[in-house]
Amino acid sequence: MAEAITVVGGGVIGLVTAFELTERGQRVCVYDPTPGECGTGASYFAGGMLAPIAEVQFQQDALFPLMVASANAYPSLMRRLAAVTDAPTGYDTTGTLVVAGDRADAAHLRNVSEYYRSLNRSAEAIPVSRARALEPALAPDLAGAALIEGDHQVAPRLFMQALVKALRARGVEFVRERVTDPDFGDIVCTGLGAAGQYPLRPVYGDILRLQTPHPLVEHVVRGFVNGRPIYVIPRPGGEVCIGATSREDTRTRPSVDGVYQLLKDAIRVVPAVEECELIESNVGVRPGTPDDLPIFGDRTTATGRRQLISNGYFRHGILLAALAGKAGAEVFLGGDIPPEFAPCSPKRFER
């Protein structure tokens, strides 16, 4: 019997990579102390937006093809996962509304929309009245709105639990150990665990979970309030997720200023947020690289073994998981590195 392929890291990248390997008939073993569960990894505290348009930022042109390709890969991944397990994933294709708090925010929304169009992707500018017809809980005095029907979402915790169930059903072995040897494993997806090898930095993001007294929104609602980004994400079971700040400091627990600002801005966009109950305030730690691109490609270990690195997905781990998992499985089994990953080689950091 063939030796199992060892995947190190049980966050969303590692789990989807393991799933794609099983899709290709491979035996797999996953090493992680808390696979798909609450831990310190970024996946558990992610927003889960599959938003290649709304998530794109200025001067990140090399990242955009990855985002689009992975969003396009999600429908196939979700169909194949559903064929293995009926566990819920929170996969929702309702779409995304982007709104502006004041006139300056509306101007920013127009500028961002122009940038989307320059990348051959577009957000449909709509009247605020139409946005409120779609989502009556929106504030009545918003200054602008856009609809992005192709930006979707998953619920990361449900998604990872479904992946673990599917992998167990296929006989994947889970070893609940933290791997510290950088040369151990065939495919390494350890996030900040690889900071000793690569220039990965922790970027913290405060995020909130609320219980709603009644359904607030059906779309993902993203907004700009005084130039600050905010999002309100509907979740199964009458919850909403509010996020997320981005800070590079030493506070490893939720920041008071961050939580305050998230609630204030969310209430500005969806006033009924203040009627909700706070379930959880937490902080995710994202593995950022100097150029904000992932690290994807082969390296040779000290013992001369080949190892595939799939790491450093920063703010876009959930979005990029479909492409990263598919590419990770195919490249490890002898396929070519997809062109979207060409700028992401580990060799760019060798100097």
C-alpha positions as a Markdown table, in Angstrom:
| # | Residue | x | y | z |
|---|---|---|---|---|
| 1 | Met | 0.0 | 0.0 | 0.0 |
| 2 | Ala | 1.3 | 3.5 | -0.9 |
| 3 | Glu | 2.6 | 5.6 | 2.0 |
| 4 | Ala | 0.3 | 8.3 | 3.2 |
| 5 | Ile | 0.9 | 11.9 | 2.1 |
| 6 | Thr | 1.5 | 14.0 | 5.2 |
| 7 | Val | -0.2 | 17.4 | 5.4 |
| 8 | Val | 1.0 | 19.6 | 8.3 |
| 9 | Gly | -1.6 | 22.1 | 9.4 |
| 10 | Gly | -5.3 | 21.6 | 9.9 |
| 11 | Gly | -6.6 | 25.0 | 9.1 |
| 12 | Val | -8.7 | 25.6 | 6.0 |
| 13 | Ile | -5.8 | 25.4 | 3.5 |
| 14 | Gly | -4.5 | 22.2 | 4.9 |
| 15 | Leu | -8.0 | 20.6 | 5.1 |
| 16 | Val | -9.0 | 21.5 | 1.6 |
| 17 | Thr | -5.6 | 20.3 | 0.3 |
| 18 | Ala | -6.2 | 17.0 | 2.1 |
| 19 | Phe | -9.7 | 16.7 | 0.7 |
| 20 | Glu | -8.4 | 17.3 | -2.9 |
| 21 | Leu | -5.7 | 14.6 | -2.4 |
| 22 | Thr | -8.5 | 12.2 | -1.4 |
| 23 | Glu | -10.4 | 13.2 | -4.4 |
| 24 | Arg | -7.4 | 11.9 | -6.4 |
| 25 | Gly | -7.4 | 8.6 | -4.6 |
| 26 | Gln | -4.5 | 9.4 | -2.2 |
| 27 | Arg | -4.0 | 8.2 | 1.4 |
| 28 | Val | -3.5 | 11.2 | 3.6 |
| 29 | Cys | -2.4 | 12.0 | 7.2 |
| 30 | Val | -3.1 | 15.4 | 8.7 |
| 31 | Tyr | -1.0 | 16.7 | 11.6 |
| 32 | Asp | -2.5 | 19.4 | 13.8 |
| 33 | Pro | -3.3 | 19.7 | 17.5 |
| 34 | Thr | -6.8 | 21.1 | 16.9 |
| 35 | Pro | -7.9 | 20.3 | 13.3 |
| 36 | Gly | -10.8 | 22.5 | 12.3 |
| 37 | Glu | -11.4 | 23.5 | 15.9 |
| 38 | Cys | -10.9 | 26.5 | 18.1 |
| 39 | Gly | -7.2 | 27.4 | 18.2 |
| 40 | Thr | -4.9 | 30.2 | 17.4 |
| 41 | Gly | -5.1 | 29.9 | 13.7 |
| 42 | Ala | -6.6 | 32.4 | 11.3 |
| 43 | Ser | -9.2 | 30.1 | 9.8 |
| 44 | Tyr | -11.4 | 29.7 | 12.9 |
| 45 | Phe | -11.8 | 33.5 | 13.3 |
| 46 | Ala | -12.2 | 34.4 | 9.7 |
| 47 | Gly | -15.2 | 36.2 | 8.2 |
| 48 | Gly | -15.5 | 33.7 | 5.4 |
| 49 | Met | -16.3 | 36.0 | 2.5 |
| 50 | Leu | -15.7 | 34.7 | -1.0 |
| 51 | Ala | -15.4 | 38.2 | -2.4 |
| 52 | Pro | -12.8 | 38.5 | -5.2 |
| 53 | Ile | -14.3 | 41.9 | -6.0 |
| 54 | Ala | -15.1 | 43.6 | -2.7 |
| 55 | Glu | -11.9 | 42.2 | -1.1 |
| 56 | Val | -9.5 | 43.5 | -3.8 |
| 57 | Gln | -7.3 | 46.4 | -2.7 |
| 58 | Phe | -5.3 | 49.0 | -4.6 |
| 59 | Gln | -1.8 | 47.9 | -5.6 |
| 60 | Gln | -2.4 | 44.2 | -5.2 |
| 61 | Asp | -2.8 | 43.4 | -8.8 |
| 62 | Ala | -0.8 | 40.1 | -8.5 |
| 63 | Leu | -3.2 | 38.9 | -5.9 |
| 64 | Phe | -6.4 | 39.5 | -7.9 |
| 65 | Pro | -6.0 | 36.6 | -10.4 |
| 66 | Leu | -5.7 | 34.2 | -7.4 |
| 67 | Met | -8.8 | 35.6 | -5.9 |
| 68 | Val | -10.9 | 35.3 | -9.1 |
| 69 | Ala | -9.6 | 31.8 | -9.9 |
| 70 | Ser | -10.4 | 30.5 | -6.4 |
| 71 | Ala | -13.9 | 32.0 | -6.3 |
| 72 | Asn | -14.6 | 30.3 | -9.6 |
| 73 | Ala | -13.3 | 27.0 | -8.1 |
| 74 | Tyr | -15.7 | 27.1 | -5.1 |
| 75 | Pro | -18.9 | 25.8 | -6.7 |
| 76 | Ser | -17.1 | 22.6 | -7.8 |
| 77 | Leu | -15.5 | 22.2 | -4.4 |
| 78 | Met | -18.8 | 22.6 | -2.5 |
| 79 | Arg | -20.6 | 20.1 | -4.8 |
| 80 | Arg | -17.9 | 17.5 | -4.3 |
| 81 | Leu | -17.8 | 18.1 | -0.5 |
| 82 | Ala | -21.6 | 17.7 | -0.3 |
| 83 | Ala | -21.3 | 14.4 | -2.1 |
| 84 | Val | -19.3 | 13.1 | 0.8 |
| 85 | Thr | -21.0 | 14.7 | 3.8 |
| 86 | Asp | -24.3 | 16.4 | 4.5 |
| 87 | Ala | -22.7 | 18.5 | 7.2 |
| 88 | Pro | -23.6 | 22.2 | 6.8 |
| 89 | Thr | -21.0 | 24.6 | 5.4 |
| 90 | Gly | -22.8 | 28.0 | 5.5 |
| 91 | Tyr | -22.2 | 28.3 | 1.8 |
| 92 | Asp | -24.4 | 31.2 | 0.7 |
| 93 | Thr | -24.6 | 32.7 | -2.8 |
| 94 | Thr | -27.1 | 35.5 | -2.0 |
| 95 | Gly | -24.5 | 38.2 | -2.8 |
| 96 | Thr | -22.9 | 41.3 | -1.3 |
| 97 | Leu | -24.1 | 44.9 | -0.8 |
| 98 | Val | -21.5 | 47.6 | -0.4 |
| 99 | Val | -22.7 | 50.9 | 1.2 |
| 100 | Ala | -21.3 | 54.3 | 2.0 |
| 101 | Gly | -21.9 | 56.1 | 5.2 |
| 102 | Asp | -21.5 | 59.7 | 4.0 |
| 103 | Arg | -20.6 | 61.7 | 0.8 |
| 104 | Ala | -16.9 | 61.1 | 1.3 |
| 105 | Asp | -17.5 | 57.4 | 1.7 |
| 106 | Ala | -19.7 | 57.5 | -1.4 |
| 107 | Ala | -16.8 | 59.1 | -3.4 |
| 108 | His | -14.5 | 56.3 | -2.1 |
| 109 | Leu | -17.0 | 53.7 | -3.2 |
| 110 | Arg | -17.1 | 55.2 | -6.7 |
| 111 | Asn | -13.3 | 55.2 | -6.8 |
| 112 | Val | -13.1 | 51.6 | -5.7 |
| 113 | Ser | -15.8 | 50.7 | -8.3 |
| 114 | Glu | -13.7 | 52.3 | -11.0 |
| 115 | Tyr | -10.7 | 50.2 | -9.9 |
| 116 | Tyr | -12.9 | 47.0 | -10.1 |
| 117 | Arg | -13.8 | 48.0 | -13.7 |
| 118 | Ser | -10.1 | 48.4 | -14.5 |
| 119 | Leu | -9.7 | 44.8 | -13.5 |
| 120 | Asn | -12.6 | 43.7 | -15.7 |
| 121 | Arg | -14.8 | 43.1 | -12.7 |
| 122 | Ser | -17.7 | 45.3 | -11.7 |
| 123 | Ala | -20.0 | 46.3 | -8.9 |
| 124 | Glu | -23.4 | 47.5 | -10.0 |
| 125 | Ala | -24.1 | 51.0 | -8.6 |
| 126 | Ile | -27.7 | 51.0 | -7.3 |
| 127 | Pro | -29.8 | 53.7 | -5.6 |
| 128 | Val | -29.9 | 53.5 | -1.8 |
| 129 | Ser | -33.6 | 53.0 | -2.1 |
| 130 | Arg | -33.0 | 49.7 | -4.0 |
| 131 | Ala | -30.4 | 48.6 | -1.5 |
| 132 | Arg | -33.0 | 49.2 | 1.3 |
| 133 | Ala | -35.6 | 47.3 | -0.7 |
| 134 | Leu | -33.2 | 44.3 | -0.7 |
| 135 | Glu | -32.2 | 44.9 | 2.9 |
| 136 | Pro | -34.8 | 46.9 | 4.9 |
| 137 | Ala | -32.6 | 46.9 | 8.0 |
| 138 | Leu | -30.1 | 49.3 | 6.3 |
| 139 | Ala | -29.9 | 52.8 | 7.6 |
| 140 | Pro | -32.1 | 55.2 | 5.6 |
| 141 | Asp | -29.6 | 58.0 | 5.3 |
| 142 | Leu | -26.7 | 56.1 | 3.6 |
| 143 | Ala | -25.0 | 58.0 | 0.8 |
| 144 | Gly | -24.3 | 55.3 | -1.8 |
| 145 | Ala | -24.7 | 51.6 | -2.6 |
| 146 | Ala | -23.4 | 48.9 | -4.9 |
| 147 | Leu | -24.5 | 45.3 | -5.5 |
| 148 | Ile | -22.0 | 42.5 | -6.2 |
| 149 | Glu | -24.0 | 39.4 | -6.9 |
| 150 | Gly | -20.9 | 37.2 | -7.5 |
| 151 | Asp | -19.4 | 37.8 | -4.0 |
| 152 | His | -20.5 | 35.0 | -1.8 |
| 153 | Gln | -19.6 | 33.5 | 1.6 |
| 154 | Val | -19.1 | 30.3 | 3.7 |
| 155 | Ala | -19.3 | 30.0 | 7.5 |
| 156 | Pro | -15.6 | 29.1 | 8.2 |
| 157 | Arg | -16.2 | 27.0 | 11.4 |
| 158 | Leu | -19.0 | 25.0 | 9.8 |
| 159 | Phe | -17.0 | 24.6 | 6.6 |
| 160 | Met | -13.9 | 23.2 | 8.4 |
| 161 | Gln | -16.1 | 20.8 | 10.5 |
| 162 | Ala | -17.6 | 19.5 | 7.3 |
| 163 | Leu | -14.2 | 19.0 | 5.8 |
| 164 | Val | -13.0 | 17.1 | 8.9 |
| 165 | Lys | -16.1 | 14.9 | 8.7 |
| 166 | Ala | -15.6 | 14.2 | 5.0 |
| 167 | Leu | -11.9 | 13.4 | 5.5 |
| 168 | Arg | -12.7 | 11.0 | 8.4 |
| 169 | Ala | -15.3 | 9.3 | 6.2 |
| 170 | Arg | -12.5 | 8.8 | 3.6 |
| 171 | Gly | -10.2 | 7.2 | 6.2 |
| 172 | Val | -7.8 | 10.2 | 6.7 |
| 173 | Glu | -5.8 | 9.9 | 9.8 |
| 174 | Phe | -5.6 | 12.9 | 12.1 |
| 175 | Val | -2.5 | 13.2 | 14.4 |
| 176 | Arg | -3.2 | 15.7 | 17.1 |
| 177 | Glu | 0.4 | 16.9 | 17.5 |
| 178 | Arg | 2.1 | 20.3 | 16.9 |
| 179 | Val | 4.9 | 19.8 | 14.4 |
| 180 | Thr | 7.9 | 22.0 | 15.1 |
| 181 | Asp | 10.4 | 20.4 | 12.7 |
| 182 | Pro | 10.3 | 22.5 | 9.5 |
| 183 | Asp | 11.6 | 19.6 | 7.5 |
| 184 | Phe | 8.7 | 17.3 | 8.6 |
| 185 | Gly | 5.8 | 16.7 | 6.2 |
| 186 | Asp | 5.1 | 16.5 | 2.5 |
| 187 | Ile | 2.8 | 19.6 | 2.3 |
| 188 | Val | 3.1 | 22.4 | 4.9 |
| 189 | Cys | 0.2 | 24.7 | 5.6 |
| 190 | Thr | 1.0 | 25.9 | 9.1 |
| 191 | Gly | 0.4 | 29.6 | 8.8 |
| 192 | Leu | 2.5 | 31.5 | 11.4 |
| 193 | Gly | 4.0 | 28.2 | 12.4 |
| 194 | Ala | 6.4 | 28.7 | 9.5 |
| 195 | Ala | 7.6 | 32.2 | 10.7 |
| 196 | Gly | 11.0 | 30.8 | 11.5 |
| 197 | Gln | 11.6 | 30.0 | 7.8 |
| 198 | Tyr | 9.8 | 32.8 | 6.0 |
| 199 | Pro | 9.1 | 36.5 | 6.7 |
| 200 | Leu | 5.6 | 36.0 | 8.1 |
| 201 | Arg | 4.2 | 38.6 | 10.5 |
| 202 | Pro | 1.1 | 38.4 | 12.7 |
| 203 | Val | -1.7 | 40.7 | 11.7 |
| 204 | Tyr | -4.5 | 40.9 | 14.2 |
| 205 | Gly | -8.2 | 41.3 | 13.4 |
| 206 | Asp | -10.9 | 41.9 | 16.0 |
| 207 | Ile | -14.1 | 40.1 | 15.1 |
| 208 | Leu | -17.5 | 39.8 | 16.8 |
| 209 | Arg | -20.4 | 37.3 | 16.9 |
| 210 | Leu | -23.9 | 38.5 | 17.7 |
| 211 | Gln | -27.3 | 36.8 | 18.2 |
| 212 | Thr | -30.1 | 38.7 | 16.5 |
| 213 | Pro | -33.6 | 38.9 | 17.9 |
| 214 | His | -34.9 | 38.6 | 14.3 |
| 215 | Pro | -33.2 | 38.2 | 10.9 |
| 216 | Leu | -31.2 | 41.4 | 10.1 |
| 217 | Val | -29.8 | 40.9 | 6.7 |
| 218 | Glu | -29.7 | 38.2 | 4.0 |
| 219 | His | -26.8 | 39.7 | 1.9 |
| 220 | Val | -23.3 | 40.2 | 3.2 |
| 221 | Val | -23.3 | 43.9 | 4.0 |
| 222 | Arg | -20.0 | 45.7 | 3.6 |
| 223 | Gly | -19.6 | 49.4 | 4.2 |
| 224 | Phe | -17.3 | 52.4 | 4.4 |
| 225 | Val | -17.9 | 54.6 | 7.4 |
| 226 | Asn | -15.6 | 57.6 | 7.7 |
| 227 | Gly | -13.2 | 55.8 | 5.5 |
| 228 | Arg | -13.2 | 52.7 | 7.7 |
| 229 | Pro | -14.3 | 49.3 | 6.3 |
| 230 | Ile | -17.0 | 47.4 | 8.1 |
| 231 | Tyr | -18.9 | 44.2 | 7.3 |
| 232 | Val | -22.0 | 42.5 | 8.7 |
| 233 | Ile | -22.3 | 38.9 | 7.7 |
| 234 | Pro | -25.4 | 36.8 | 8.2 |
| 235 | Arg | -24.8 | 33.4 | 9.7 |
| 236 | Pro | -27.0 | 30.3 | 10.1 |
| 237 | Gly | -29.0 | 30.2 | 13.4 |
| 238 | Gly | -29.8 | 33.9 | 13.5 |
| 239 | Glu | -26.3 | 35.1 | 14.1 |
| 240 | Val | -24.3 | 37.8 | 12.5 |
| 241 | Cys | -20.6 | 38.3 | 12.3 |
| 242 | Ile | -19.1 | 41.8 | 12.5 |
| 243 | Gly | -15.5 | 42.6 | 11.5 |
| 244 | Ala | -12.8 | 43.2 | 11.1 |
| 245 | Thr | -10.0 | 45.5 | 12.2 |
| 246 | Ser | -6.5 | 45.1 | 11.0 |
| 247 | Arg | -3.6 | 45.9 | 13.4 |
| 248 | Glu | 0.0 | 45.0 | 13.8 |
| 249 | Asp | 0.6 | 45.6 | 17.5 |
| 250 | Thr | 1.3 | 43.4 | 20.6 |
| 251 | Arg | -2.3 | 43.0 | 21.8 |
| 252 | Thr | -3.2 | 39.3 | 21.4 |
| 253 | Arg | -6.8 | 39.7 | 22.8 |
| 254 | Pro | -9.6 | 41.9 | 21.4 |
| 255 | Ser | -8.8 | 45.6 | 21.6 |
| 256 | Val | -11.2 | 47.9 | 23.3 |
| 257 | Asp | -10.9 | 50.6 | 20.6 |
| 258 | Gly | -11.4 | 47.9 | 17.9 |
| 259 | Val | -14.5 | 46.4 | 19.4 |
| 260 | Tyr | -16.0 | 49.9 | 20.0 |
| 261 | Gln | -15.3 | 51.0 | 16.5 |
| 262 | Leu | -16.7 | 47.8 | 14.9 |
| 263 | Leu | -20.0 | 48.2 | 16.9 |
| 264 | Lys | -20.3 | 51.9 | 16.2 |
| 265 | Asp | -19.7 | 51.5 | 12.5 |
| 266 | Ala | -22.0 | 48.5 | 12.2 |
| 267 | Ile | -24.8 | 50.3 | 14.0 |
| 268 | Arg | -24.3 | 53.2 | 11.6 |
| 269 | Val | -24.9 | 50.9 | 8.6 |
| 270 | Val | -27.4 | 48.5 | 10.2 |
| 271 | Pro | -29.0 | 50.3 | 13.2 |
| 272 | Ala | -30.8 | 47.2 | 14.5 |
| 273 | Val | -27.3 | 45.8 | 15.4 |
| 274 | Glu | -27.7 | 47.5 | 18.8 |
| 275 | Glu | -30.7 | 45.3 | 19.6 |
| 276 | Cys | -28.5 | 42.1 | 19.4 |
| 277 | Glu | -26.7 | 40.1 | 22.0 |
| 278 | Leu | -23.0 | 39.9 | 22.0 |
| 279 | Ile | -22.0 | 36.2 | 21.9 |
| 280 | Glu | -18.3 | 36.4 | 21.3 |
| 281 | Ser | -15.5 | 39.0 | 20.9 |
| 282 | Asn | -12.3 | 37.5 | 19.6 |
| 283 | Val | -9.2 | 38.1 | 17.5 |
| 284 | Gly | -7.8 | 36.3 | 14.6 |
| 285 | Val | -4.1 | 36.2 | 13.8 |
| 286 | Arg | -3.4 | 36.3 | 10.1 |
| 287 | Pro | 0.0 | 35.3 | 8.6 |
| 288 | Gly | 1.1 | 38.2 | 6.5 |
| 289 | Thr | 4.0 | 38.3 | 4.0 |
| 290 | Pro | 6.0 | 41.5 | 3.0 |
| 291 | Asp | 4.2 | 41.6 | -0.4 |
| 292 | Asp | 0.8 | 40.2 | 0.9 |
| 293 | Leu | 1.1 | 37.3 | -1.5 |
| 294 | Pro | 0.9 | 33.6 | -0.4 |
| 295 | Ile | 4.0 | 31.4 | -0.3 |
| 296 | Phe | 3.4 | 28.5 | -2.7 |
| 297 | Gly | 6.0 | 26.1 | -4.2 |
| 298 | Asp | 8.6 | 23.4 | -3.7 |
| 299 | Arg | 11.6 | 23.5 | -1.3 |
| 300 | Thr | 14.2 | 20.9 | -0.6 |
| 301 | Thr | 14.5 | 19.8 | 3.1 |
| 302 | Ala | 17.8 | 19.4 | 4.9 |
| 303 | Thr | 17.6 | 15.7 | 4.2 |
| 304 | Gly | 17.1 | 16.2 | 0.5 |
| 305 | Arg | 13.3 | 15.5 | 0.5 |
| 306 | Arg | 10.9 | 17.5 | -1.6 |
| 307 | Gln | 8.4 | 19.5 | 0.3 |
| 308 | Leu | 5.5 | 21.7 | -0.9 |
| 309 | Ile | 4.9 | 25.0 | 0.9 |
| 310 | Ser | 1.3 | 26.4 | 0.8 |
| 311 | Asn | 1.3 | 29.2 | 3.4 |
| 312 | Gly | 1.0 | 32.9 | 4.2 |
| 313 | Tyr | -2.6 | 33.5 | 2.8 |
| 314 | Phe | -3.0 | 36.5 | 5.1 |
| 315 | Arg | -6.6 | 38.0 | 4.9 |
| 316 | His | -7.7 | 35.7 | 2.1 |
| 317 | Gly | -7.3 | 32.2 | 3.4 |
| 318 | Ile | -10.9 | 31.2 | 3.1 |
| 319 | Leu | -11.3 | 32.7 | -0.3 |
| 320 | Leu | -8.1 | 31.2 | -1.7 |
| 321 | Ala | -8.6 | 27.8 | -0.1 |
| 322 | Ala | -10.4 | 26.3 | -3.1 |
| 323 | Leu | -7.6 | 27.2 | -5.5 |
| 324 | Ala | -4.8 | 26.5 | -3.0 |
| 325 | Gly | -6.2 | 23.0 | -2.1 |
| 326 | Lys | -6.6 | 22.0 | -5.7 |
| 327 | Ala | -3.2 | 23.4 | -6.8 |
| 328 | Gly | -1.5 | 21.8 | -3.7 |
| 329 | Ala | -2.8 | 18.4 | -4.5 |
| 330 | Glu | -2.1 | 18.6 | -8.3 |
| 331 | Val | 1.4 | 20.1 | -7.9 |
| 332 | Phe | 2.5 | 17.6 | -5.3 |
| 333 | Leu | 1.3 | 14.8 | -7.5 |
| 334 | Gly | 3.4 | 16.1 | -10.4 |
| 335 | Gly | 1.4 | 18.8 | -12.0 |
| 336 | Asp | 2.5 | 22.2 | -13.1 |
| 337 | Ile | 2.2 | 25.3 | -10.8 |
| 338 | Pro | -0.8 | 27.3 | -12.0 |
| 339 | Pro | 0.1 | 30.6 | -13.6 |
| 340 | Glu | -1.8 | 32.5 | -10.9 |
| 341 | Phe | 0.8 | 31.2 | -8.3 |
| 342 | Ala | 3.8 | 32.2 | -10.4 |
| 343 | Pro | 4.6 | 35.3 | -8.2 |
| 344 | Cys | 4.2 | 33.3 | -5.0 |
| 345 | Ser | 7.4 | 31.1 | -5.0 |
| 346 | Pro | 9.2 | 30.6 | -1.7 |
| 347 | Lys | 12.4 | 31.4 | -3.6 |
| 348 | Arg | 11.5 | 35.1 | -3.7 |
| 349 | Phe | 12.6 | 35.2 | 0.0 |
| 350 | Glu | 15.8 | 33.2 | -0.3 |
| 351 | Arg | 18.0 | 36.3 | -0.2 |
